[in-house]
């Protein structure tokens, strides 16, 4: 994936990353945590780990490493920062995820327009369908042309927080490059697994498929069309306290390998200091440019993933 580590702008047409650099991922990934840590007076790991999750999610199912013909290593990362309360975990995560939430705000505005346009098309379709049924009932000759039902709006998401595992496949279906689940307190994700599914281990299995860029398939009771996702990418990020982490990651998660998937940061305790002056604007702008560039990467074509 060395060609991804240098990203001024990805072409949405060719999906190729240019080799000429204005800023590298490695440089920005180093500068942002250092500048943020200086501003918040916290360990750089508080920012670095959630930032890596953000970057991984933006690459998602667009690129893989292939150590061999049949072995794929996706750009998917699960990370958790473990530290005591009051150690600046939350402000650090807000800094790391701010660019992603900017993308989400833009997507939300477009989603609203898409839904409004769909509602208009739907109303027109329903009116024409009523007329069609009336004409069909009294037609003596060939039946009239049936109105075309509008497609459901495609809802774009860049990040999710409060979401049930049952909702993930439909979300990823509309966002085939994948989706990150990021919550300030990660027990809100892990603690709710299997809470609503009624089947022990089923939610965990969905997330593990998403970690491995596996296949997602959902059969719904009242819908003949199942959901099929050939390359399901789910990155996870969050914070927690040491005692919460030990309680949350019980023996079943250790035995299944679920816990071992998480990259953990447990920075040493430090003396609290008054916050600094803030991150320089040029670093924030460079990070936003990187995030926007990675966001342009398109998901892999399915037939090429098994080559």
PDB file of C-alpha atoms in Angstrom:
ATOM      1  CA  UNK A   1       0.000   0.000   0.000  1.00  0.00           C
ATOM      2  CA  UNK A   2       3.021   2.261  -0.398  1.00  0.00           C
ATOM      3  CA  UNK A   3       1.250   4.141  -3.187  1.00  0.00           C
ATOM      4  CA  UNK A   4      -1.391   5.259  -0.697  1.00  0.00           C
ATOM      5  CA  UNK A   5       1.067   6.867   1.671  1.00  0.00           C
ATOM      6  CA  UNK A   6       1.396   9.894  -0.593  1.00  0.00           C
ATOM      7  CA  UNK A   7      -1.919  11.523  -1.291  1.00  0.00           C
ATOM      8  CA  UNK A   8      -2.301  15.102  -2.522  1.00  0.00           C
ATOM      9  CA  UNK A   9      -5.428  14.223  -4.491  1.00  0.00           C
ATOM     10  CA  UNK A  10      -6.919  10.985  -5.788  1.00  0.00           C
ATOM     11  CA  UNK A  11      -8.534  11.022  -9.203  1.00  0.00           C
ATOM     12  CA  UNK A  12     -12.237  10.095  -8.953  1.00  0.00           C
ATOM     13  CA  UNK A  13     -12.060   8.960 -12.593  1.00  0.00           C
ATOM     14  CA  UNK A  14      -9.088   6.594 -12.559  1.00  0.00           C
ATOM     15  CA  UNK A  15      -8.975   5.965  -8.790  1.00  0.00           C
ATOM     16  CA  UNK A  16      -5.192   6.267  -9.011  1.00  0.00           C
ATOM     17  CA  UNK A  17      -3.169   8.173  -6.440  1.00  0.00           C
ATOM     18  CA  UNK A  18      -0.669  10.648  -7.929  1.00  0.00           C
ATOM     19  CA  UNK A  19       2.981  10.151  -7.090  1.00  0.00           C
ATOM     20  CA  UNK A  20       3.894  13.856  -6.943  1.00  0.00           C
ATOM     21  CA  UNK A  21       3.417  15.049  -3.380  1.00  0.00           C
ATOM     22  CA  UNK A  22       2.431  18.266  -1.776  1.00  0.00           C
ATOM     23  CA  UNK A  23       1.976  16.618   1.625  1.00  0.00           C
ATOM     24  CA  UNK A  24       2.441  13.012   2.674  1.00  0.00           C
ATOM     25  CA  UNK A  25       0.199  10.969   4.887  1.00  0.00           C
ATOM     26  CA  UNK A  26       3.125  10.067   7.100  1.00  0.00           C
ATOM     27  CA  UNK A  27       4.128  13.699   7.618  1.00  0.00           C
ATOM     28  CA  UNK A  28       0.596  14.828   8.469  1.00  0.00           C
ATOM     29  CA  UNK A  29      -0.043  11.772  10.637  1.00  0.00           C
ATOM     30  CA  UNK A  30       3.044  12.712  12.654  1.00  0.00           C
ATOM     31  CA  UNK A  31       2.541  16.486  12.766  1.00  0.00           C
ATOM     32  CA  UNK A  32      -1.137  16.479  13.749  1.00  0.00           C
ATOM     33  CA  UNK A  33      -0.774  14.341  16.912  1.00  0.00           C
ATOM     34  CA  UNK A  34       2.315  16.268  17.988  1.00  0.00           C
ATOM     35  CA  UNK A  35       0.651  19.639  17.470  1.00  0.00           C
ATOM     36  CA  UNK A  36      -2.556  18.428  19.093  1.00  0.00           C
ATOM     37  CA  UNK A  37      -0.704  16.991  22.067  1.00  0.00           C
ATOM     38  CA  UNK A  38       1.136  20.288  22.509  1.00  0.00           C
ATOM     39  CA  UNK A  39      -2.174  22.137  22.419  1.00  0.00           C
ATOM     40  CA  UNK A  40      -4.046  19.828  24.800  1.00  0.00           C
ATOM     41  CA  UNK A  41      -0.999  18.958  26.938  1.00  0.00           C
ATOM     42  CA  UNK A  42      -1.661  15.252  26.537  1.00  0.00           C
ATOM     43  CA  UNK A  43       0.188  12.224  25.212  1.00  0.00           C
ATOM     44  CA  UNK A  44       0.326  12.188  21.376  1.00  0.00           C
ATOM     45  CA  UNK A  45      -1.164   8.661  21.397  1.00  0.00           C
ATOM     46  CA  UNK A  46      -4.509  10.133  22.462  1.00  0.00           C
ATOM     47  CA  UNK A  47      -4.724  11.761  19.034  1.00  0.00           C
ATOM     48  CA  UNK A  48      -2.561   9.449  16.926  1.00  0.00           C
ATOM     49  CA  UNK A  49      -4.616   6.283  17.418  1.00  0.00           C
ATOM     50  CA  UNK A  50      -8.077   7.691  16.582  1.00  0.00           C
ATOM     51  CA  UNK A  51      -6.485   9.575  13.673  1.00  0.00           C
ATOM     52  CA  UNK A  52      -5.123   6.289  12.324  1.00  0.00           C
ATOM     53  CA  UNK A  53      -8.630   4.815  12.578  1.00  0.00           C
ATOM     54  CA  UNK A  54      -9.994   7.787  10.626  1.00  0.00           C
ATOM     55  CA  UNK A  55      -7.348   7.385   7.898  1.00  0.00           C
ATOM     56  CA  UNK A  56      -7.895   3.622   7.718  1.00  0.00           C
ATOM     57  CA  UNK A  57     -11.646   4.102   7.323  1.00  0.00           C
ATOM     58  CA  UNK A  58     -11.140   6.521   4.434  1.00  0.00           C
ATOM     59  CA  UNK A  59      -9.025   3.935   2.620  1.00  0.00           C
ATOM     60  CA  UNK A  60     -11.347   1.072   3.584  1.00  0.00           C
ATOM     61  CA  UNK A  61     -12.236  -1.281   0.762  1.00  0.00           C
ATOM     62  CA  UNK A  62     -10.399   0.795  -1.857  1.00  0.00           C
ATOM     63  CA  UNK A  63      -6.985  -0.805  -1.363  1.00  0.00           C
ATOM     64  CA  UNK A  64      -5.450  -3.986   0.056  1.00  0.00           C
ATOM     65  CA  UNK A  65      -1.972  -5.325   0.573  1.00  0.00           C
ATOM     66  CA  UNK A  66      -1.437  -8.695  -1.139  1.00  0.00           C
ATOM     67  CA  UNK A  67       1.533 -10.536   0.410  1.00  0.00           C
ATOM     68  CA  UNK A  68       0.512 -13.451  -1.790  1.00  0.00           C
ATOM     69  CA  UNK A  69      -2.052 -14.179  -4.489  1.00  0.00           C
ATOM     70  CA  UNK A  70      -4.645 -15.475  -2.020  1.00  0.00           C
ATOM     71  CA  UNK A  71      -3.891 -13.314   1.023  1.00  0.00           C
ATOM     72  CA  UNK A  72      -5.406  -9.856   1.358  1.00  0.00           C
ATOM     73  CA  UNK A  73      -4.592  -7.424   4.164  1.00  0.00           C
ATOM     74  CA  UNK A  74      -7.150  -4.586   4.189  1.00  0.00           C
ATOM     75  CA  UNK A  75      -6.758  -1.047   5.490  1.00  0.00           C
ATOM     76  CA  UNK A  76      -9.073  -1.653   8.440  1.00  0.00           C
ATOM     77  CA  UNK A  77      -8.178  -0.703  11.992  1.00  0.00           C
ATOM     78  CA  UNK A  78      -9.776  -1.161  15.384  1.00  0.00           C
ATOM     79  CA  UNK A  79      -8.257   1.072  18.043  1.00  0.00           C
ATOM     80  CA  UNK A  80      -8.972   1.901  21.661  1.00  0.00           C
ATOM     81  CA  UNK A  81      -7.292   4.448  23.919  1.00  0.00           C
ATOM     82  CA  UNK A  82      -7.244   3.298  27.543  1.00  0.00           C
ATOM     83  CA  UNK A  83      -6.753   5.978  30.188  1.00  0.00           C
ATOM     84  CA  UNK A  84      -8.261   7.316  33.392  1.00  0.00           C
ATOM     85  CA  UNK A  85     -11.031   9.876  33.487  1.00  0.00           C
ATOM     86  CA  UNK A  86      -9.840  13.464  33.042  1.00  0.00           C
ATOM     87  CA  UNK A  87      -6.787  12.561  30.977  1.00  0.00           C
ATOM     88  CA  UNK A  88      -7.976  14.514  27.871  1.00  0.00           C
ATOM     89  CA  UNK A  89      -9.145  11.450  25.926  1.00  0.00           C
ATOM     90  CA  UNK A  90     -12.351  13.096  24.712  1.00  0.00           C
ATOM     91  CA  UNK A  91     -10.872  16.415  23.493  1.00  0.00           C
ATOM     92  CA  UNK A  92      -8.110  14.466  21.735  1.00  0.00           C
ATOM     93  CA  UNK A  93     -10.618  12.256  19.931  1.00  0.00           C
ATOM     94  CA  UNK A  94     -12.627  15.313  18.909  1.00  0.00           C
ATOM     95  CA  UNK A  95      -9.504  16.769  17.300  1.00  0.00           C
ATOM     96  CA  UNK A  96      -8.741  13.520  15.458  1.00  0.00           C
ATOM     97  CA  UNK A  97     -12.266  12.998  14.151  1.00  0.00           C
ATOM     98  CA  UNK A  98     -13.126  16.640  13.357  1.00  0.00           C
ATOM     99  CA  UNK A  99     -12.235  16.339   9.618  1.00  0.00           C
ATOM    100  CA  UNK A 100     -14.405  13.242   9.281  1.00  0.00           C
ATOM    101  CA  UNK A 101     -17.350  15.014  10.889  1.00  0.00           C
ATOM    102  CA  UNK A 102     -16.897  17.859   8.400  1.00  0.00           C
ATOM    103  CA  UNK A 103     -17.298  15.311   5.613  1.00  0.00           C
ATOM    104  CA  UNK A 104     -20.351  13.908   7.405  1.00  0.00           C
ATOM    105  CA  UNK A 105     -21.922  17.379   7.643  1.00  0.00           C
ATOM    106  CA  UNK A 106     -21.536  17.816   3.872  1.00  0.00           C
ATOM    107  CA  UNK A 107     -22.965  14.349   3.263  1.00  0.00           C
ATOM    108  CA  UNK A 108     -25.899  15.089   5.562  1.00  0.00           C
ATOM    109  CA  UNK A 109     -26.810  18.183   3.519  1.00  0.00           C
ATOM    110  CA  UNK A 110     -26.695  16.164   0.281  1.00  0.00           C
ATOM    111  CA  UNK A 111     -28.697  13.346   1.891  1.00  0.00           C
ATOM    112  CA  UNK A 112     -31.417  15.809   2.833  1.00  0.00           C
ATOM    113  CA  UNK A 113     -31.628  17.004  -0.774  1.00  0.00           C
ATOM    114  CA  UNK A 114     -31.712  13.405  -2.034  1.00  0.00           C
ATOM    115  CA  UNK A 115     -34.541  12.451   0.332  1.00  0.00           C
ATOM    116  CA  UNK A 116     -36.584  15.523  -0.605  1.00  0.00           C
ATOM    117  CA  UNK A 117     -36.136  14.772  -4.323  1.00  0.00           C
ATOM    118  CA  UNK A 118     -37.100  11.140  -3.701  1.00  0.00           C
ATOM    119  CA  UNK A 119     -40.257  12.123  -1.812  1.00  0.00           C
ATOM    120  CA  UNK A 120     -41.304  14.264  -4.771  1.00  0.00           C
ATOM    121  CA  UNK A 121     -40.650  11.436  -7.255  1.00  0.00           C
ATOM    122  CA  UNK A 122     -42.495   9.022  -4.993  1.00  0.00           C
ATOM    123  CA  UNK A 123     -45.556  11.285  -4.788  1.00  0.00           C
ATOM    124  CA  UNK A 124     -45.630  11.615  -8.580  1.00  0.00           C
ATOM    125  CA  UNK A 125     -45.244   7.845  -8.935  1.00  0.00           C
ATOM    126  CA  UNK A 126     -48.112   7.135  -6.529  1.00  0.00           C
ATOM    127  CA  UNK A 127     -50.403   9.553  -8.383  1.00  0.00           C
ATOM    128  CA  UNK A 128     -49.537   8.008 -11.746  1.00  0.00           C
ATOM    129  CA  UNK A 129     -49.954   4.521 -10.284  1.00  0.00           C
ATOM    130  CA  UNK A 130     -53.530   5.314  -9.247  1.00  0.00           C
ATOM    131  CA  UNK A 131     -54.269   6.579 -12.750  1.00  0.00           C
ATOM    132  CA  UNK A 132     -52.615   3.481 -14.212  1.00  0.00           C
ATOM    133  CA  UNK A 133     -54.807   1.144 -12.149  1.00  0.00           C
ATOM    134  CA  UNK A 134     -57.939   2.978 -13.268  1.00  0.00           C
ATOM    135  CA  UNK A 135     -56.891   2.836 -16.940  1.00  0.00           C
ATOM    136  CA  UNK A 136     -55.921  -0.821 -16.581  1.00  0.00           C
ATOM    137  CA  UNK A 137     -59.356  -1.716 -15.223  1.00  0.00           C
ATOM    138  CA  UNK A 138     -61.212  -0.179 -18.165  1.00  0.00           C
ATOM    139  CA  UNK A 139     -58.719  -0.953 -20.946  1.00  0.00           C
ATOM    140  CA  UNK A 140     -60.054  -3.152 -23.762  1.00  0.00           C
ATOM    141  CA  UNK A 141     -56.861  -3.305 -25.792  1.00  0.00           C
ATOM    142  CA  UNK A 142     -53.185  -3.483 -24.797  1.00  0.00           C
ATOM    143  CA  UNK A 143     -52.546  -2.422 -21.177  1.00  0.00           C
ATOM    144  CA  UNK A 144     -51.042   1.028 -20.583  1.00  0.00           C
ATOM    145  CA  UNK A 145     -47.400   1.383 -19.622  1.00  0.00           C
ATOM    146  CA  UNK A 146     -46.871   0.951 -15.899  1.00  0.00           C
ATOM    147  CA  UNK A 147     -45.188   3.916 -14.145  1.00  0.00           C
ATOM    148  CA  UNK A 148     -41.579   3.362 -13.132  1.00  0.00           C
ATOM    149  CA  UNK A 149     -41.066   3.196  -9.386  1.00  0.00           C
ATOM    150  CA  UNK A 150     -38.298   5.554  -8.195  1.00  0.00           C
ATOM    151  CA  UNK A 151     -35.200   4.057  -6.593  1.00  0.00           C
ATOM    152  CA  UNK A 152     -34.681   4.620  -2.891  1.00  0.00           C
ATOM    153  CA  UNK A 153     -32.326   7.512  -2.124  1.00  0.00           C
ATOM    154  CA  UNK A 154     -28.694   6.576  -1.559  1.00  0.00           C
ATOM    155  CA  UNK A 155     -27.758   7.810   1.904  1.00  0.00           C
ATOM    156  CA  UNK A 156     -24.060   8.649   2.246  1.00  0.00           C
ATOM    157  CA  UNK A 157     -22.372   8.286   5.631  1.00  0.00           C
ATOM    158  CA  UNK A 158     -18.765   8.947   6.574  1.00  0.00           C
ATOM    159  CA  UNK A 159     -18.980   7.959  10.245  1.00  0.00           C
ATOM    160  CA  UNK A 160     -21.508   6.375  12.612  1.00  0.00           C
ATOM    161  CA  UNK A 161     -21.706   6.334  16.388  1.00  0.00           C
ATOM    162  CA  UNK A 162     -25.012   5.244  17.913  1.00  0.00           C
ATOM    163  CA  UNK A 163     -25.944   2.417  15.569  1.00  0.00           C
ATOM    164  CA  UNK A 164     -27.148  -1.144  16.025  1.00  0.00           C
ATOM    165  CA  UNK A 165     -25.206  -3.891  14.283  1.00  0.00           C
ATOM    166  CA  UNK A 166     -28.395  -4.802  12.419  1.00  0.00           C
ATOM    167  CA  UNK A 167     -28.306  -1.393  10.723  1.00  0.00           C
ATOM    168  CA  UNK A 168     -24.690  -1.699   9.571  1.00  0.00           C
ATOM    169  CA  UNK A 169     -25.147  -3.865   6.432  1.00  0.00           C
ATOM    170  CA  UNK A 170     -27.739  -1.506   4.872  1.00  0.00           C
ATOM    171  CA  UNK A 171     -25.472   1.451   5.671  1.00  0.00           C
ATOM    172  CA  UNK A 172     -22.420  -0.235   4.138  1.00  0.00           C
ATOM    173  CA  UNK A 173     -24.491  -1.272   1.110  1.00  0.00           C
ATOM    174  CA  UNK A 174     -24.910   2.440   0.370  1.00  0.00           C
ATOM    175  CA  UNK A 175     -21.288   3.143   1.336  1.00  0.00           C
ATOM    176  CA  UNK A 176     -19.337   0.257  -0.250  1.00  0.00           C
ATOM    177  CA  UNK A 177     -15.914   1.579   0.756  1.00  0.00           C
ATOM    178  CA  UNK A 178     -16.901   0.891   4.371  1.00  0.00           C
ATOM    179  CA  UNK A 179     -17.809   2.812   7.479  1.00  0.00           C
ATOM    180  CA  UNK A 180     -16.115   3.612  10.815  1.00  0.00           C
ATOM    181  CA  UNK A 181     -17.921   3.208  14.136  1.00  0.00           C
ATOM    182  CA  UNK A 182     -16.388   5.767  16.474  1.00  0.00           C
ATOM    183  CA  UNK A 183     -17.623   6.541  19.980  1.00  0.00           C
ATOM    184  CA  UNK A 184     -16.001   8.446  22.796  1.00  0.00           C
ATOM    185  CA  UNK A 185     -16.761   5.563  25.168  1.00  0.00           C
ATOM    186  CA  UNK A 186     -16.187   2.328  23.280  1.00  0.00           C
ATOM    187  CA  UNK A 187     -18.169   0.292  25.785  1.00  0.00           C
ATOM    188  CA  UNK A 188     -21.203   1.835  24.059  1.00  0.00           C
ATOM    189  CA  UNK A 189     -20.272  -0.302  21.057  1.00  0.00           C
ATOM    190  CA  UNK A 190     -18.945  -3.468  22.645  1.00  0.00           C
ATOM    191  CA  UNK A 191     -21.377  -3.468  25.571  1.00  0.00           C
ATOM    192  CA  UNK A 192     -24.380  -3.481  23.234  1.00  0.00           C
ATOM    193  CA  UNK A 193     -23.283  -6.429  21.098  1.00  0.00           C
ATOM    194  CA  UNK A 194     -26.028  -9.089  20.784  1.00  0.00           C
ATOM    195  CA  UNK A 195     -28.318  -6.924  22.914  1.00  0.00           C
ATOM    196  CA  UNK A 196     -30.949  -6.634  20.198  1.00  0.00           C
ATOM    197  CA  UNK A 197     -30.140  -9.545  17.899  1.00  0.00           C
ATOM    198  CA  UNK A 198     -31.246 -12.283  20.284  1.00  0.00           C
ATOM    199  CA  UNK A 199     -28.461 -14.545  19.058  1.00  0.00           C
ATOM    200  CA  UNK A 200     -25.265 -14.824  21.056  1.00  0.00           C
ATOM    201  CA  UNK A 201     -22.200 -13.967  19.011  1.00  0.00           C
ATOM    202  CA  UNK A 202     -24.066 -12.869  15.877  1.00  0.00           C
ATOM    203  CA  UNK A 203     -23.189  -9.154  16.226  1.00  0.00           C
ATOM    204  CA  UNK A 204     -19.601 -10.035  16.999  1.00  0.00           C
ATOM    205  CA  UNK A 205     -19.480 -12.181  13.860  1.00  0.00           C
ATOM    206  CA  UNK A 206     -20.678  -9.252  11.707  1.00  0.00           C
ATOM    207  CA  UNK A 207     -17.935  -7.006  13.069  1.00  0.00           C
ATOM    208  CA  UNK A 208     -15.275  -9.680  12.563  1.00  0.00           C
ATOM    209  CA  UNK A 209     -16.349 -10.020   8.934  1.00  0.00           C
ATOM    210  CA  UNK A 210     -15.980  -6.261   8.651  1.00  0.00           C
ATOM    211  CA  UNK A 211     -12.507  -6.418  10.177  1.00  0.00           C
ATOM    212  CA  UNK A 212     -11.363  -8.989   7.617  1.00  0.00           C
ATOM    213  CA  UNK A 213     -13.000  -7.343   4.582  1.00  0.00           C
ATOM    214  CA  UNK A 214     -15.265 -10.351   4.521  1.00  0.00           C
ATOM    215  CA  UNK A 215     -18.690 -10.972   3.035  1.00  0.00           C
ATOM    216  CA  UNK A 216     -21.817  -9.512   4.542  1.00  0.00           C
ATOM    217  CA  UNK A 217     -25.175 -11.062   3.772  1.00  0.00           C
ATOM    218  CA  UNK A 218     -28.485 -10.307   5.438  1.00  0.00           C
ATOM    219  CA  UNK A 219     -31.794 -12.072   4.822  1.00  0.00           C
ATOM    220  CA  UNK A 220     -34.745 -10.037   6.038  1.00  0.00           C
ATOM    221  CA  UNK A 221     -38.037 -11.664   6.960  1.00  0.00           C
ATOM    222  CA  UNK A 222     -40.371  -9.349   5.034  1.00  0.00           C
ATOM    223  CA  UNK A 223     -38.062  -8.509   2.117  1.00  0.00           C
ATOM    224  CA  UNK A 224     -37.346 -11.024  -0.691  1.00  0.00           C
ATOM    225  CA  UNK A 225     -34.194  -9.093  -1.673  1.00  0.00           C
ATOM    226  CA  UNK A 226     -31.297  -9.908   0.621  1.00  0.00           C
ATOM    227  CA  UNK A 227     -28.358  -7.576   1.247  1.00  0.00           C
ATOM    228  CA  UNK A 228     -25.067  -8.844  -0.137  1.00  0.00           C
ATOM    229  CA  UNK A 229     -21.778  -7.012   0.453  1.00  0.00           C
ATOM    230  CA  UNK A 230     -18.694  -8.677  -1.080  1.00  0.00           C
ATOM    231  CA  UNK A 231     -16.101  -6.506   0.708  1.00  0.00           C
ATOM    232  CA  UNK A 232     -17.439  -5.340   4.055  1.00  0.00           C
ATOM    233  CA  UNK A 233     -15.100  -2.877   5.780  1.00  0.00           C
ATOM    234  CA  UNK A 234     -15.725  -1.744   9.362  1.00  0.00           C
ATOM    235  CA  UNK A 235     -13.163   0.258  11.343  1.00  0.00           C
ATOM    236  CA  UNK A 236     -13.777   0.908  15.047  1.00  0.00           C
ATOM    237  CA  UNK A 237     -12.399   3.573  17.369  1.00  0.00           C
ATOM    238  CA  UNK A 238     -13.046   4.778  20.879  1.00  0.00           C
ATOM    239  CA  UNK A 239     -11.836   5.457  24.411  1.00  0.00           C
ATOM    240  CA  UNK A 240     -12.356   3.757  27.721  1.00  0.00           C
ATOM    241  CA  UNK A 241     -11.025   3.556  31.263  1.00  0.00           C
ATOM    242  CA  UNK A 242      -8.813   0.662  32.484  1.00  0.00           C
ATOM    243  CA  UNK A 243     -11.428  -0.898  34.759  1.00  0.00           C
ATOM    244  CA  UNK A 244     -14.132  -0.567  32.112  1.00  0.00           C
ATOM    245  CA  UNK A 245     -11.899  -2.209  29.536  1.00  0.00           C
ATOM    246  CA  UNK A 246     -11.185  -5.211  31.767  1.00  0.00           C
ATOM    247  CA  UNK A 247     -14.867  -5.632  32.543  1.00  0.00           C
ATOM    248  CA  UNK A 248     -15.945  -5.104  28.930  1.00  0.00           C
ATOM    249  CA  UNK A 249     -13.513  -7.533  27.333  1.00  0.00           C
ATOM    250  CA  UNK A 250     -14.639 -10.727  29.046  1.00  0.00           C
ATOM    251  CA  UNK A 251     -13.321 -14.228  28.518  1.00  0.00           C
ATOM    252  CA  UNK A 252     -15.516 -14.876  25.459  1.00  0.00           C
ATOM    253  CA  UNK A 253     -14.001 -11.909  23.596  1.00  0.00           C
ATOM    254  CA  UNK A 254     -10.495 -13.023  24.516  1.00  0.00           C
ATOM    255  CA  UNK A 255     -11.120 -16.600  23.385  1.00  0.00           C
ATOM    256  CA  UNK A 256     -12.741 -15.595  20.079  1.00  0.00           C
ATOM    257  CA  UNK A 257      -9.897 -13.257  19.177  1.00  0.00           C
ATOM    258  CA  UNK A 258     -12.235 -10.272  19.165  1.00  0.00           C
ATOM    259  CA  UNK A 259     -10.182  -8.425  21.782  1.00  0.00           C
ATOM    260  CA  UNK A 260      -6.876  -9.120  20.029  1.00  0.00           C
ATOM    261  CA  UNK A 261      -8.081  -7.248  16.926  1.00  0.00           C
ATOM    262  CA  UNK A 262      -7.891  -3.953  18.786  1.00  0.00           C
ATOM    263  CA  UNK A 263      -4.757  -1.840  18.636  1.00  0.00           C
ATOM    264  CA  UNK A 264      -4.479  -0.497  22.172  1.00  0.00           C
ATOM    265  CA  UNK A 265      -2.857   2.680  23.444  1.00  0.00           C
ATOM    266  CA  UNK A 266      -2.297   2.944  27.201  1.00  0.00           C
ATOM    267  CA  UNK A 267      -0.233   6.118  27.637  1.00  0.00           C
ATOM    268  CA  UNK A 268       1.491   6.768  30.967  1.00  0.00           C
ATOM    269  CA  UNK A 269      -0.151   9.130  33.415  1.00  0.00           C
ATOM    270  CA  UNK A 270       1.108  12.700  33.264  1.00  0.00           C
ATOM    271  CA  UNK A 271       0.706  15.818  35.352  1.00  0.00           C
ATOM    272  CA  UNK A 272      -2.157  17.990  34.147  1.00  0.00           C
ATOM    273  CA  UNK A 273      -1.101  21.243  32.522  1.00  0.00           C
ATOM    274  CA  UNK A 274      -2.876  24.333  31.244  1.00  0.00           C
ATOM    275  CA  UNK A 275      -3.786  23.911  27.531  1.00  0.00           C
ATOM    276  CA  UNK A 276      -1.533  25.410  24.876  1.00  0.00           C
ATOM    277  CA  UNK A 277      -2.276  27.867  22.070  1.00  0.00           C
ATOM    278  CA  UNK A 278      -3.905  25.439  19.669  1.00  0.00           C
ATOM    279  CA  UNK A 279      -3.001  23.601  16.479  1.00  0.00           C
ATOM    280  CA  UNK A 280      -1.574  25.827  13.714  1.00  0.00           C
ATOM    281  CA  UNK A 281      -4.056  26.455  10.898  1.00  0.00           C
ATOM    282  CA  UNK A 282      -1.683  25.108   8.261  1.00  0.00           C
ATOM    283  CA  UNK A 283      -1.635  21.683   9.960  1.00  0.00           C
ATOM    284  CA  UNK A 284      -5.434  21.616  10.216  1.00  0.00           C
ATOM    285  CA  UNK A 285      -5.724  22.579   6.558  1.00  0.00           C
ATOM    286  CA  UNK A 286      -3.175  19.953   5.493  1.00  0.00           C
ATOM    287  CA  UNK A 287      -5.020  17.264   7.435  1.00  0.00           C
ATOM    288  CA  UNK A 288      -8.347  18.289   5.910  1.00  0.00           C
ATOM    289  CA  UNK A 289      -6.795  18.157   2.428  1.00  0.00           C
ATOM    290  CA  UNK A 290      -5.519  14.661   3.139  1.00  0.00           C
ATOM    291  CA  UNK A 291      -8.917  13.512   4.416  1.00  0.00           C
ATOM    292  CA  UNK A 292     -10.691  14.945   1.372  1.00  0.00           C
ATOM    293  CA  UNK A 293      -8.189  13.262  -0.940  1.00  0.00           C
ATOM    294  CA  UNK A 294      -8.550   9.850   0.675  1.00  0.00           C
ATOM    295  CA  UNK A 295     -12.311  10.270   0.582  1.00  0.00           C
ATOM    296  CA  UNK A 296     -12.081  10.334  -3.229  1.00  0.00           C
ATOM    297  CA  UNK A 297     -10.725   6.780  -3.359  1.00  0.00           C
ATOM    298  CA  UNK A 298     -13.303   4.409  -4.797  1.00  0.00           C
ATOM    299  CA  UNK A 299     -14.060   0.832  -3.637  1.00  0.00           C
ATOM    300  CA  UNK A 300     -12.343  -2.007  -5.463  1.00  0.00           C
ATOM    301  CA  UNK A 301     -14.174  -3.753  -8.257  1.00  0.00           C
ATOM    302  CA  UNK A 302     -15.446  -7.079  -6.976  1.00  0.00           C
ATOM    303  CA  UNK A 303     -13.976  -9.188  -9.757  1.00  0.00           C
ATOM    304  CA  UNK A 304     -10.499  -7.846  -9.043  1.00  0.00           C
ATOM    305  CA  UNK A 305     -10.492  -8.772  -5.362  1.00  0.00           C
ATOM    306  CA  UNK A 306     -10.255 -12.506  -6.093  1.00  0.00           C
ATOM    307  CA  UNK A 307      -7.583 -12.195  -8.752  1.00  0.00           C
TER     308      UNK A 307
END
